[in-house]
C-alpha atoms as an extended CHARMM CRD file, in Angstrom:
* protein
*
       230  EXT
         1         1  VAL       CA            -10.0180000000       -9.5360000000        3.2460000000  PROA      1               0.0000000000
         2         2  LEU       CA             -9.8140000000       -8.7140000000       -0.4590000000  PROA      2               0.0000000000
         3         3  GLY       CA            -10.7270000000       -5.3890000000       -2.0720000000  PROA      3               0.0000000000
         4         4  LEU       CA            -13.0150000000       -6.9250000000       -4.6720000000  PROA      4               0.0000000000
         5         5  ASP       CA            -15.7480000000       -4.3230000000       -4.2000000000  PROA      5               0.0000000000
         6         6  GLU       CA            -17.2370000000       -2.0290000000       -1.5570000000  PROA      6               0.0000000000
         7         7  ALA       CA            -19.6010000000       -4.6790000000       -0.1690000000  PROA      7               0.0000000000
         8         8  THR       CA            -16.8030000000       -7.2190000000        0.3510000000  PROA      8               0.0000000000
         9         9  VAL       CA            -14.7230000000       -4.7580000000        2.3620000000  PROA      9               0.0000000000
        10        10  LYS       CA            -17.6790000000       -3.4220000000        4.3570000000  PROA      10              0.0000000000
        11        11  ASN       CA            -18.9420000000       -6.8970000000        5.2390000000  PROA      11              0.0000000000
        12        12  ASN       CA            -15.4800000000       -7.7960000000        6.5330000000  PROA      12              0.0000000000
        13        13  HSD       CA            -14.8880000000       -4.5380000000        8.3990000000  PROA      13              0.0000000000
        14        14  TRP       CA            -14.7190000000       -6.4580000000       11.6620000000  PROA      14              0.0000000000
        15        15  VAL       CA            -11.4810000000       -8.1710000000       10.5480000000  PROA      15              0.0000000000
        16        16  ILE       CA             -9.7690000000       -4.8360000000        9.9000000000  PROA      16              0.0000000000
        17        17  GLU       CA            -11.0560000000       -3.4190000000       13.1810000000  PROA      17              0.0000000000
        18        18  GLN       CA             -9.8940000000       -6.4650000000       15.1550000000  PROA      18              0.0000000000
        19        19  VAL       CA             -6.4070000000       -6.3060000000       13.6290000000  PROA      19              0.0000000000
        20        20  LEU       CA             -6.0500000000       -2.5890000000       14.3890000000  PROA      20              0.0000000000
        21        21  THR       CA             -7.3700000000       -3.1290000000       17.9060000000  PROA      21              0.0000000000
        22        22  SER       CA             -4.4750000000       -5.5290000000       18.5030000000  PROA      22              0.0000000000
        23        23  GLY       CA             -2.0940000000       -2.5790000000       18.0690000000  PROA      23              0.0000000000
        24        24  VAL       CA             -1.0480000000       -3.0180000000       14.4420000000  PROA      24              0.0000000000
        25        25  HSD       CA             -0.0980000000        0.2780000000       12.7830000000  PROA      25              0.0000000000
        26        26  GLY       CA             -0.2030000000       -0.7450000000        9.1060000000  PROA      26              0.0000000000
        27        27  LEU       CA             -2.4610000000       -2.7410000000        6.7950000000  PROA      27              0.0000000000
        28        28  MET       CA             -2.4030000000       -3.8040000000        3.1390000000  PROA      28              0.0000000000
        29        29  LEU       CA             -5.5540000000       -4.5100000000        1.1250000000  PROA      29              0.0000000000
        30        30  CYS       CA             -4.8780000000       -7.1400000000       -1.5370000000  PROA      30              0.0000000000
        31        31  HSD       CA             -6.6940000000       -7.2420000000       -4.8830000000  PROA      31              0.0000000000
        32        32  ALA       CA             -7.8910000000       -3.6560000000       -4.5160000000  PROA      32              0.0000000000
        33        33  ARG       CA            -10.0620000000       -3.5390000000       -7.6280000000  PROA      33              0.0000000000
        34        34  THR       CA            -12.3060000000       -0.4940000000       -7.3060000000  PROA      34              0.0000000000
        35        35  PRO       CA            -12.1490000000        3.0010000000       -5.8070000000  PROA      35              0.0000000000
        36        36  GLU       CA            -15.3080000000        2.2160000000       -3.7990000000  PROA      36              0.0000000000
        37        37  ALA       CA            -13.5630000000       -0.7300000000       -2.1500000000  PROA      37              0.0000000000
        38        38  VAL       CA            -10.5650000000        1.4270000000       -1.3080000000  PROA      38              0.0000000000
        39        39  ARG       CA            -12.7020000000        4.1980000000        0.1820000000  PROA      39              0.0000000000
        40        40  MET       CA            -14.4320000000        1.6470000000        2.4090000000  PROA      40              0.0000000000
        41        41  PHE       CA            -11.0380000000        0.2150000000        3.4110000000  PROA      41              0.0000000000
        42        42  VAL       CA             -9.9500000000        3.6600000000        4.5960000000  PROA      42              0.0000000000
        43        43  ALA       CA            -13.2610000000        4.1400000000        6.4210000000  PROA      43              0.0000000000
        44        44  THR       CA            -12.9320000000        0.8510000000        8.3090000000  PROA      44              0.0000000000
        45        45  ALA       CA             -9.5910000000        2.0390000000        9.7210000000  PROA      45              0.0000000000
        46        46  ARG       CA            -10.9530000000        5.3520000000       11.0440000000  PROA      46              0.0000000000
        47        47  TYR       CA            -12.9330000000        6.4360000000       14.0770000000  PROA      47              0.0000000000
        48        48  GLN       CA            -16.4820000000        7.6740000000       13.6780000000  PROA      48              0.0000000000
        49        49  PHE       CA            -16.0200000000       11.4010000000       14.1810000000  PROA      49              0.0000000000
        50        50  GLU       CA            -15.1270000000       14.2510000000       11.8680000000  PROA      50              0.0000000000
        51        51  ARG       CA            -11.6470000000       15.7290000000       11.9930000000  PROA      51              0.0000000000
        52        52  ALA       CA            -12.1580000000       19.4020000000       11.2670000000  PROA      52              0.0000000000
        53        53  GLU       CA             -8.4130000000       20.0240000000       11.1660000000  PROA      53              0.0000000000
        54        54  LEU       CA             -8.1790000000       18.0140000000        7.9130000000  PROA      54              0.0000000000
        55        55  LYS       CA            -10.2340000000       20.6950000000        6.1360000000  PROA      55              0.0000000000
        56        56  GLY       CA            -11.8040000000       18.2370000000        3.7050000000  PROA      56              0.0000000000
        57        57  ALA       CA             -8.6460000000       16.2520000000        2.8900000000  PROA      57              0.0000000000
        58        58  ASP       CA            -10.6880000000       13.1190000000        3.6170000000  PROA      58              0.0000000000
        59        59  LYS       CA            -13.5460000000       14.1780000000        1.3350000000  PROA      59              0.0000000000
        60        60  GLY       CA            -15.3380000000       11.2120000000       -0.2060000000  PROA      60              0.0000000000
        61        61  ILE       CA            -14.3820000000        8.7730000000        2.5570000000  PROA      61              0.0000000000
        62        62  PRO       CA            -17.4440000000        7.2810000000        4.3340000000  PROA      62              0.0000000000
        63        63  GLU       CA            -17.8340000000        7.8200000000        8.0580000000  PROA      63              0.0000000000
        64        64  GLY       CA            -15.3260000000        5.8190000000       10.0920000000  PROA      64              0.0000000000
        65        65  LEU       CA            -16.4230000000        2.4670000000       11.4970000000  PROA      65              0.0000000000
        66        66  ARG       CA            -14.1360000000        2.0130000000       14.5150000000  PROA      66              0.0000000000
        67        67  GLY       CA            -15.8400000000        2.5010000000       17.8570000000  PROA      67              0.0000000000
        68        68  SER       CA            -14.9680000000        3.4500000000       21.4040000000  PROA      68              0.0000000000
        69        69  GLY       CA            -13.2870000000        0.7060000000       23.4100000000  PROA      69              0.0000000000
        70        70  SER       CA            -10.9610000000       -0.3630000000       20.6200000000  PROA      70              0.0000000000
        71        71  GLN       CA             -8.3960000000        2.1530000000       21.8230000000  PROA      71              0.0000000000
        72        72  ALA       CA             -7.7840000000        0.4730000000       25.1930000000  PROA      72              0.0000000000
        73        73  TYR       CA             -5.4510000000       -2.3750000000       24.2110000000  PROA      73              0.0000000000
        74        74  ALA       CA             -4.0070000000       -0.7150000000       21.0900000000  PROA      74              0.0000000000
        75        75  SER       CA             -2.9390000000        2.3550000000       23.0620000000  PROA      75              0.0000000000
        76        76  ARG       CA             -0.9730000000        0.1770000000       25.4830000000  PROA      76              0.0000000000
        77        77  ILE       CA              0.8600000000       -1.4200000000       22.5650000000  PROA      77              0.0000000000
        78        78  TRP       CA              1.6550000000        2.0630000000       21.2190000000  PROA      78              0.0000000000
        79        79  GLY       CA              2.7130000000        3.2560000000       24.6730000000  PROA      79              0.0000000000
        80        80  ILE       CA              0.3000000000        6.2000000000       24.8000000000  PROA      80              0.0000000000
        81        81  THR       CA             -3.0620000000        7.0170000000       26.3790000000  PROA      81              0.0000000000
        82        82  GLY       CA             -6.3570000000        5.9480000000       24.8710000000  PROA      82              0.0000000000
        83        83  THR       CA             -7.2360000000        9.5040000000       23.8890000000  PROA      83              0.0000000000
        84        84  GLN       CA             -3.8350000000       10.0160000000       22.2890000000  PROA      84              0.0000000000
        85        85  TYR       CA             -4.3320000000        6.7990000000       20.3420000000  PROA      85              0.0000000000
        86        86  ILE       CA             -7.7290000000        7.9020000000       19.0090000000  PROA      86              0.0000000000
        87        87  GLU       CA             -6.1550000000       11.1560000000       17.9030000000  PROA      87              0.0000000000
        88        88  ARG       CA             -3.2240000000        9.5070000000       16.1350000000  PROA      88              0.0000000000
        89        89  ALA       CA             -4.9880000000        6.4370000000       14.7180000000  PROA      89              0.0000000000
        90        90  ASP       CA             -5.7790000000        7.9880000000       11.3650000000  PROA      90              0.0000000000
        91        91  PRO       CA             -4.2110000000        7.3390000000        7.9580000000  PROA      91              0.0000000000
        92        92  TRP       CA             -1.0530000000        9.2080000000        7.0100000000  PROA      92              0.0000000000
        93        93  PRO       CA             -0.3500000000       11.2270000000        4.8680000000  PROA      93              0.0000000000
        94        94  MET       CA             -3.9970000000       12.2110000000        4.4030000000  PROA      94              0.0000000000
        95        95  ASN       CA             -3.7910000000       13.2540000000        8.0360000000  PROA      95              0.0000000000
        96        96  PRO       CA             -0.2890000000       14.7410000000        8.5760000000  PROA      96              0.0000000000
        97        97  ASN       CA             -0.5530000000       13.8400000000       12.2760000000  PROA      97              0.0000000000
        98        98  GLY       CA             -1.9010000000       10.3580000000       11.6160000000  PROA      98              0.0000000000
        99        99  GLU       CA              0.2050000000        7.2970000000       12.3440000000  PROA      99              0.0000000000
       100       100  LEU       CA             -1.6780000000        4.5330000000       10.5170000000  PROA      100             0.0000000000
       101       101  ILE       CA             -0.1080000000        3.3750000000        7.2480000000  PROA      101             0.0000000000
       102       102  LEU       CA             -2.5700000000        1.9010000000        4.7280000000  PROA      102             0.0000000000
       103       103  SER       CA             -1.4650000000        0.3170000000        1.4750000000  PROA      103             0.0000000000
       104       104  LEU       CA             -2.8370000000       -1.5300000000       -1.5520000000  PROA      104             0.0000000000
       105       105  LYS       CA             -1.9770000000       -4.3150000000       -3.9260000000  PROA      105             0.0000000000
       106       106  MET       CA             -3.3880000000       -3.4200000000       -7.3510000000  PROA      106             0.0000000000
       107       107  GLU       CA             -2.6590000000       -6.7810000000       -8.8190000000  PROA      107             0.0000000000
       108       108  ASP       CA             -5.0870000000       -7.7700000000      -11.5540000000  PROA      108             0.0000000000
       109       109  LYS       CA             -6.7220000000       -6.5510000000      -14.7650000000  PROA      109             0.0000000000
       110       110  TYR       CA             -9.6350000000       -5.0210000000      -12.8450000000  PROA      110             0.0000000000
       111       111  ALA       CA             -7.3760000000       -2.8570000000      -10.7000000000  PROA      111             0.0000000000
       112       112  LEU       CA             -5.3870000000       -1.9170000000      -13.8040000000  PROA      112             0.0000000000
       113       113  ALA       CA             -8.5460000000       -0.7070000000      -15.5560000000  PROA      113             0.0000000000
       114       114  ASN       CA             -9.5010000000        1.4170000000      -12.5240000000  PROA      114             0.0000000000
       115       115  ILE       CA             -6.0350000000        2.5780000000      -11.5010000000  PROA      115             0.0000000000
       116       116  ASP       CA             -6.5700000000        6.2960000000      -12.1780000000  PROA      116             0.0000000000
       117       117  GLN       CA             -9.6860000000        6.3500000000       -9.9790000000  PROA      117             0.0000000000
       118       118  ILE       CA             -8.1590000000        4.1400000000       -7.2740000000  PROA      118             0.0000000000
       119       119  THR       CA             -5.1200000000        6.3780000000       -6.8320000000  PROA      119             0.0000000000
       120       120  LYS       CA             -7.3430000000        9.4250000000       -6.3300000000  PROA      120             0.0000000000
       121       121  VAL       CA             -8.7250000000        7.9710000000       -3.0710000000  PROA      121             0.0000000000
       122       122  PRO       CA             -7.1880000000        9.7300000000       -0.0400000000  PROA      122             0.0000000000
       123       123  GLY       CA             -5.7930000000        7.8070000000        2.9050000000  PROA      123             0.0000000000
       124       124  ILE       CA             -3.3460000000        5.4590000000        1.1590000000  PROA      124             0.0000000000
       125       125  ALA       CA              0.4040000000        5.7760000000        1.7550000000  PROA      125             0.0000000000
       126       126  TRP       CA              1.9230000000        3.1970000000       -0.5870000000  PROA      126             0.0000000000
       127       127  GLY       CA              1.1350000000        0.3900000000       -2.9780000000  PROA      127             0.0000000000
       128       128  GLU       CA              2.4000000000       -2.1620000000       -5.4570000000  PROA      128             0.0000000000
       129       129  TRP       CA              1.4180000000       -3.7420000000       -8.7520000000  PROA      129             0.0000000000
       130       130  GLY       CA              1.5960000000       -7.3500000000       -7.5000000000  PROA      130             0.0000000000
       131       131  PRO       CA              3.6830000000       -8.9850000000      -10.2600000000  PROA      131             0.0000000000
       132       132  GLY       CA              2.7340000000      -12.5740000000       -9.4960000000  PROA      132             0.0000000000
       133       133  ASP       CA             -1.0400000000      -12.1210000000       -9.4860000000  PROA      133             0.0000000000
       134       134  GLN       CA             -0.8230000000       -9.5240000000      -12.2550000000  PROA      134             0.0000000000
       135       135  ALA       CA              0.9140000000      -12.1470000000      -14.4170000000  PROA      135             0.0000000000
       136       136  MET       CA             -1.8350000000      -14.6680000000      -13.6250000000  PROA      136             0.0000000000
       137       137  SER       CA             -4.5410000000      -12.1450000000      -14.4710000000  PROA      137             0.0000000000
       138       138  LEU       CA             -3.0390000000      -10.7080000000      -17.6470000000  PROA      138             0.0000000000
       139       139  MET       CA             -0.9820000000      -13.5860000000      -19.0500000000  PROA      139             0.0000000000
       140       140  GLY       CA             -2.5250000000      -16.8160000000      -17.8200000000  PROA      140             0.0000000000
       141       141  LEU       CA             -1.1740000000      -20.2770000000      -17.1100000000  PROA      141             0.0000000000
       142       142  GLU       CA              0.8820000000      -20.7290000000      -20.2740000000  PROA      142             0.0000000000
       143       143  TYR       CA              3.0460000000      -17.7410000000      -19.3540000000  PROA      143             0.0000000000
       144       144  LEU       CA              3.6220000000      -19.1570000000      -15.8760000000  PROA      144             0.0000000000
       145       145  LYS       CA              4.4630000000      -22.5860000000      -17.3210000000  PROA      145             0.0000000000
       146       146  ARG       CA              7.1370000000      -20.9280000000      -19.4550000000  PROA      146             0.0000000000
       147       147  GLY       CA              8.7810000000      -19.6820000000      -16.2730000000  PROA      147             0.0000000000
       148       148  GLY       CA              7.0200000000      -16.3570000000      -15.8550000000  PROA      148             0.0000000000
       149       149  ASN       CA              8.9770000000      -13.2670000000      -14.9380000000  PROA      149             0.0000000000
       150       150  GLN       CA             12.6310000000      -14.1750000000      -14.6100000000  PROA      150             0.0000000000
       151       151  GLY       CA             13.8610000000      -10.5780000000      -14.7090000000  PROA      151             0.0000000000
       152       152  ARG       CA             12.5440000000       -9.3140000000      -11.4000000000  PROA      152             0.0000000000
       153       153  SER       CA             15.9890000000       -9.4090000000       -9.8180000000  PROA      153             0.0000000000
       154       154  LEU       CA             17.9860000000       -7.9520000000      -12.7300000000  PROA      154             0.0000000000
       155       155  PRO       CA             19.3600000000       -4.3990000000      -12.8840000000  PROA      155             0.0000000000
       156       156  GLY       CA             17.0790000000       -1.7620000000      -14.3640000000  PROA      156             0.0000000000
       157       157  THR       CA             17.2730000000       -0.5220000000      -17.9340000000  PROA      157             0.0000000000
       158       158  ALA       CA             16.5300000000        2.7950000000      -19.6240000000  PROA      158             0.0000000000
       159       159  ALA       CA             13.7290000000        1.1330000000      -21.6080000000  PROA      159             0.0000000000
       160       160  THR       CA             11.9230000000        0.1390000000      -18.3930000000  PROA      160             0.0000000000
       161       161  GLY       CA             12.4450000000        3.4240000000      -16.5750000000  PROA      161             0.0000000000
       162       162  GLY       CA             15.1630000000        2.0010000000      -14.3490000000  PROA      162             0.0000000000
       163       163  LEU       CA             13.0280000000       -0.9140000000      -13.1660000000  PROA      163             0.0000000000
       164       164  PRO       CA             14.1020000000       -4.5560000000      -13.5900000000  PROA      164             0.0000000000
       165       165  PRO       CA             12.9640000000       -5.8070000000      -17.0210000000  PROA      165             0.0000000000
       166       166  VAL       CA              9.8920000000       -8.0190000000      -16.9480000000  PROA      166             0.0000000000
       167       167  GLY       CA             10.5430000000       -9.1760000000      -20.5000000000  PROA      167             0.0000000000
       168       168  GLU       CA              6.8580000000       -9.1820000000      -21.4410000000  PROA      168             0.0000000000
       169       169  PRO       CA              5.4450000000       -5.9940000000      -23.0380000000  PROA      169             0.0000000000
       170       170  LYS       CA              1.9750000000       -6.4510000000      -21.5310000000  PROA      170             0.0000000000
       171       171  LEU       CA              3.3580000000       -6.7020000000      -18.0020000000  PROA      171             0.0000000000
       172       172  ASP       CA              5.9070000000       -3.9310000000      -18.5370000000  PROA      172             0.0000000000
       173       173  ALA       CA              3.0470000000       -1.6540000000      -19.6340000000  PROA      173             0.0000000000
       174       174  ALA       CA              0.8590000000       -2.6420000000      -16.6620000000  PROA      174             0.0000000000
       175       175  ARG       CA              3.6650000000       -2.0040000000      -14.1980000000  PROA      175             0.0000000000
       176       176  ALA       CA              4.5300000000        1.3530000000      -15.7650000000  PROA      176             0.0000000000
       177       177  ARG       CA              0.8970000000        2.4810000000      -15.6740000000  PROA      177             0.0000000000
       178       178  ILE       CA              0.4290000000        1.5320000000      -12.0210000000  PROA      178             0.0000000000
       179       179  MET       CA              3.7950000000        2.9580000000      -10.9430000000  PROA      179             0.0000000000
       180       180  ASN       CA              3.1390000000        6.2460000000      -12.7370000000  PROA      180             0.0000000000
       181       181  ALA       CA             -0.3430000000        6.5380000000      -11.2070000000  PROA      181             0.0000000000
       182       182  MET       CA              1.0990000000        6.0010000000       -7.7230000000  PROA      182             0.0000000000
       183       183  LYS       CA              3.8100000000        8.6040000000       -8.2920000000  PROA      183             0.0000000000
       184       184  ALA       CA              1.2240000000       11.1130000000       -9.5430000000  PROA      184             0.0000000000
       185       185  ALA       CA             -0.7910000000       10.5120000000       -6.3650000000  PROA      185             0.0000000000
       186       186  LYS       CA              2.3740000000       10.9270000000       -4.2610000000  PROA      186             0.0000000000
       187       187  TRP       CA              2.0970000000        7.3400000000       -3.0240000000  PROA      187             0.0000000000
       188       188  ALA       CA              5.3010000000        5.4720000000       -2.2610000000  PROA      188             0.0000000000
       189       189  PRO       CA              5.6740000000        2.5880000000       -4.7780000000  PROA      189             0.0000000000
       190       190  LEU       CA              6.9210000000       -0.8220000000       -3.6480000000  PROA      190             0.0000000000
       191       191  HSD       CA              9.1270000000       -3.1060000000       -5.7490000000  PROA      191             0.0000000000
       192       192  SER       CA             11.1180000000       -6.2000000000       -4.7950000000  PROA      192             0.0000000000
       193       193  ALA       CA             14.8580000000       -5.5860000000       -4.7140000000  PROA      193             0.0000000000
       194       194  ASN       CA             18.2860000000       -7.1230000000       -4.2970000000  PROA      194             0.0000000000
       195       195  THR       CA             21.7860000000       -5.7350000000       -3.9090000000  PROA      195             0.0000000000
       196       196  ASP       CA             22.2750000000       -5.5890000000       -7.6940000000  PROA      196             0.0000000000
       197       197  ASN       CA             19.2550000000       -3.4030000000       -8.4490000000  PROA      197             0.0000000000
       198       198  ILE       CA             18.4600000000       -1.4500000000       -5.2650000000  PROA      198             0.0000000000
       199       199  ILE       CA             20.1630000000        1.7510000000       -6.4750000000  PROA      199             0.0000000000
       200       200  ASP       CA             18.4150000000        1.5730000000       -9.8680000000  PROA      200             0.0000000000
       201       201  LEU       CA             15.0980000000        1.1310000000       -8.0850000000  PROA      201             0.0000000000
       202       202  ILE       CA             15.6460000000        4.1380000000       -5.8190000000  PROA      202             0.0000000000
       203       203  LYS       CA             16.5910000000        6.2470000000       -8.8460000000  PROA      203             0.0000000000
       204       204  ALA       CA             13.3690000000        5.0800000000      -10.5420000000  PROA      204             0.0000000000
       205       205  GLY       CA             11.2680000000        6.3450000000       -7.6300000000  PROA      205             0.0000000000
       206       206  VAL       CA             10.7350000000        3.1390000000       -5.6480000000  PROA      206             0.0000000000
       207       207  MET       CA             10.3610000000        4.0670000000       -1.9700000000  PROA      207             0.0000000000
       208       208  VAL       CA              9.3470000000        0.7760000000       -0.3200000000  PROA      208             0.0000000000
       209       209  THR       CA             11.0510000000       -2.5840000000       -0.7220000000  PROA      209             0.0000000000
       210       210  HSD       CA             11.7910000000       -5.7720000000        1.1310000000  PROA      210             0.0000000000
       211       211  GLY       CA             14.6240000000       -5.5300000000        3.6430000000  PROA      211             0.0000000000
       212       212  THR       CA             15.7440000000       -9.0770000000        2.9060000000  PROA      212             0.0000000000
       213       213  SER       CA             19.2800000000       -8.5990000000        4.2640000000  PROA      213             0.0000000000
       214       214  VAL       CA             21.3760000000       -6.1640000000        6.2600000000  PROA      214             0.0000000000
       215       215  GLU       CA             23.6250000000       -5.7930000000        3.1990000000  PROA      215             0.0000000000
       216       216  LEU       CA             20.6810000000       -4.7340000000        1.0220000000  PROA      216             0.0000000000
       217       217  THR       CA             19.3060000000       -2.3450000000        3.6410000000  PROA      217             0.0000000000
       218       218  ASN       CA             22.6800000000       -0.7370000000        4.2710000000  PROA      218             0.0000000000
       219       219  LYS       CA             23.3780000000       -0.3120000000        0.5580000000  PROA      219             0.0000000000
       220       220  GLY       CA             20.0870000000        1.5230000000        0.1110000000  PROA      220             0.0000000000
       221       221  ARG       CA             20.6990000000        3.7290000000        3.1440000000  PROA      221             0.0000000000
       222       222  ALA       CA             24.2400000000        4.5340000000        2.0120000000  PROA      222             0.0000000000
       223       223  PHE       CA             22.9950000000        5.6310000000       -1.4180000000  PROA      223             0.0000000000
       224       224  THR       CA             20.2300000000        7.8410000000        0.0040000000  PROA      224             0.0000000000
       225       225  LYS       CA             22.4720000000        9.0460000000        2.8430000000  PROA      225             0.0000000000
       226       226  ARG       CA             19.6650000000        8.2220000000        5.2490000000  PROA      226             0.0000000000
       227       227  GLN       CA             20.6630000000        8.1630000000        8.8920000000  PROA      227             0.0000000000
       228       228  MET       CA             18.6070000000        6.1360000000       11.3210000000  PROA      228             0.0000000000
       229       229  PRO       CA             17.8380000000        7.7970000000       14.6810000000  PROA      229             0.0000000000
       230       230  TYR       CA             19.2610000000        4.8860000000       16.6640000000  PROA      230             0.0000000000
């Protein structure tokens, strides 16, 4: 399901509902192009009753589309009762007690043009700028034929705000705009990482990355002094 527009997401709501009903606790909407599409994405992941305790934090989100019965199997996967599942199956951090994690890929020129409106939609926890598709959208085939972005794995620089250099001003600007919009919205930005740049990325505000090795994961945890509970 792509976030091309509100109608696309709404017409495919059944896919999102089926995936959540299987017990999944997180979803990413690719090609999230408009705020209307994102609002519908959040709505498809929610149950169809108001949550007074949110005190309007979910203002602007359409009524939830998930229905009774979907909690039966998912709650067993989560190891809780059906009622507990319904209570907790709501997007965090919009709902501080929610345990669903929704995210976006804002990965083309349309998302870039709407980024300030997209990041005002409540219910999203993290996102990314989608460098591969963003390069296709903004730069075209000739850029890809030249080898595309070869700097994604390099250490960060002061000129790029600590992020690995893309080496193409148009893409550097797109990434900076999307990253800054996510930070302003208190979303956790994602960026690919390796052992050479993980510390630079954390310093630059990246909060989600790919745990591609134990060495990478442990280096990040050591720098942040994060202790796992097990």
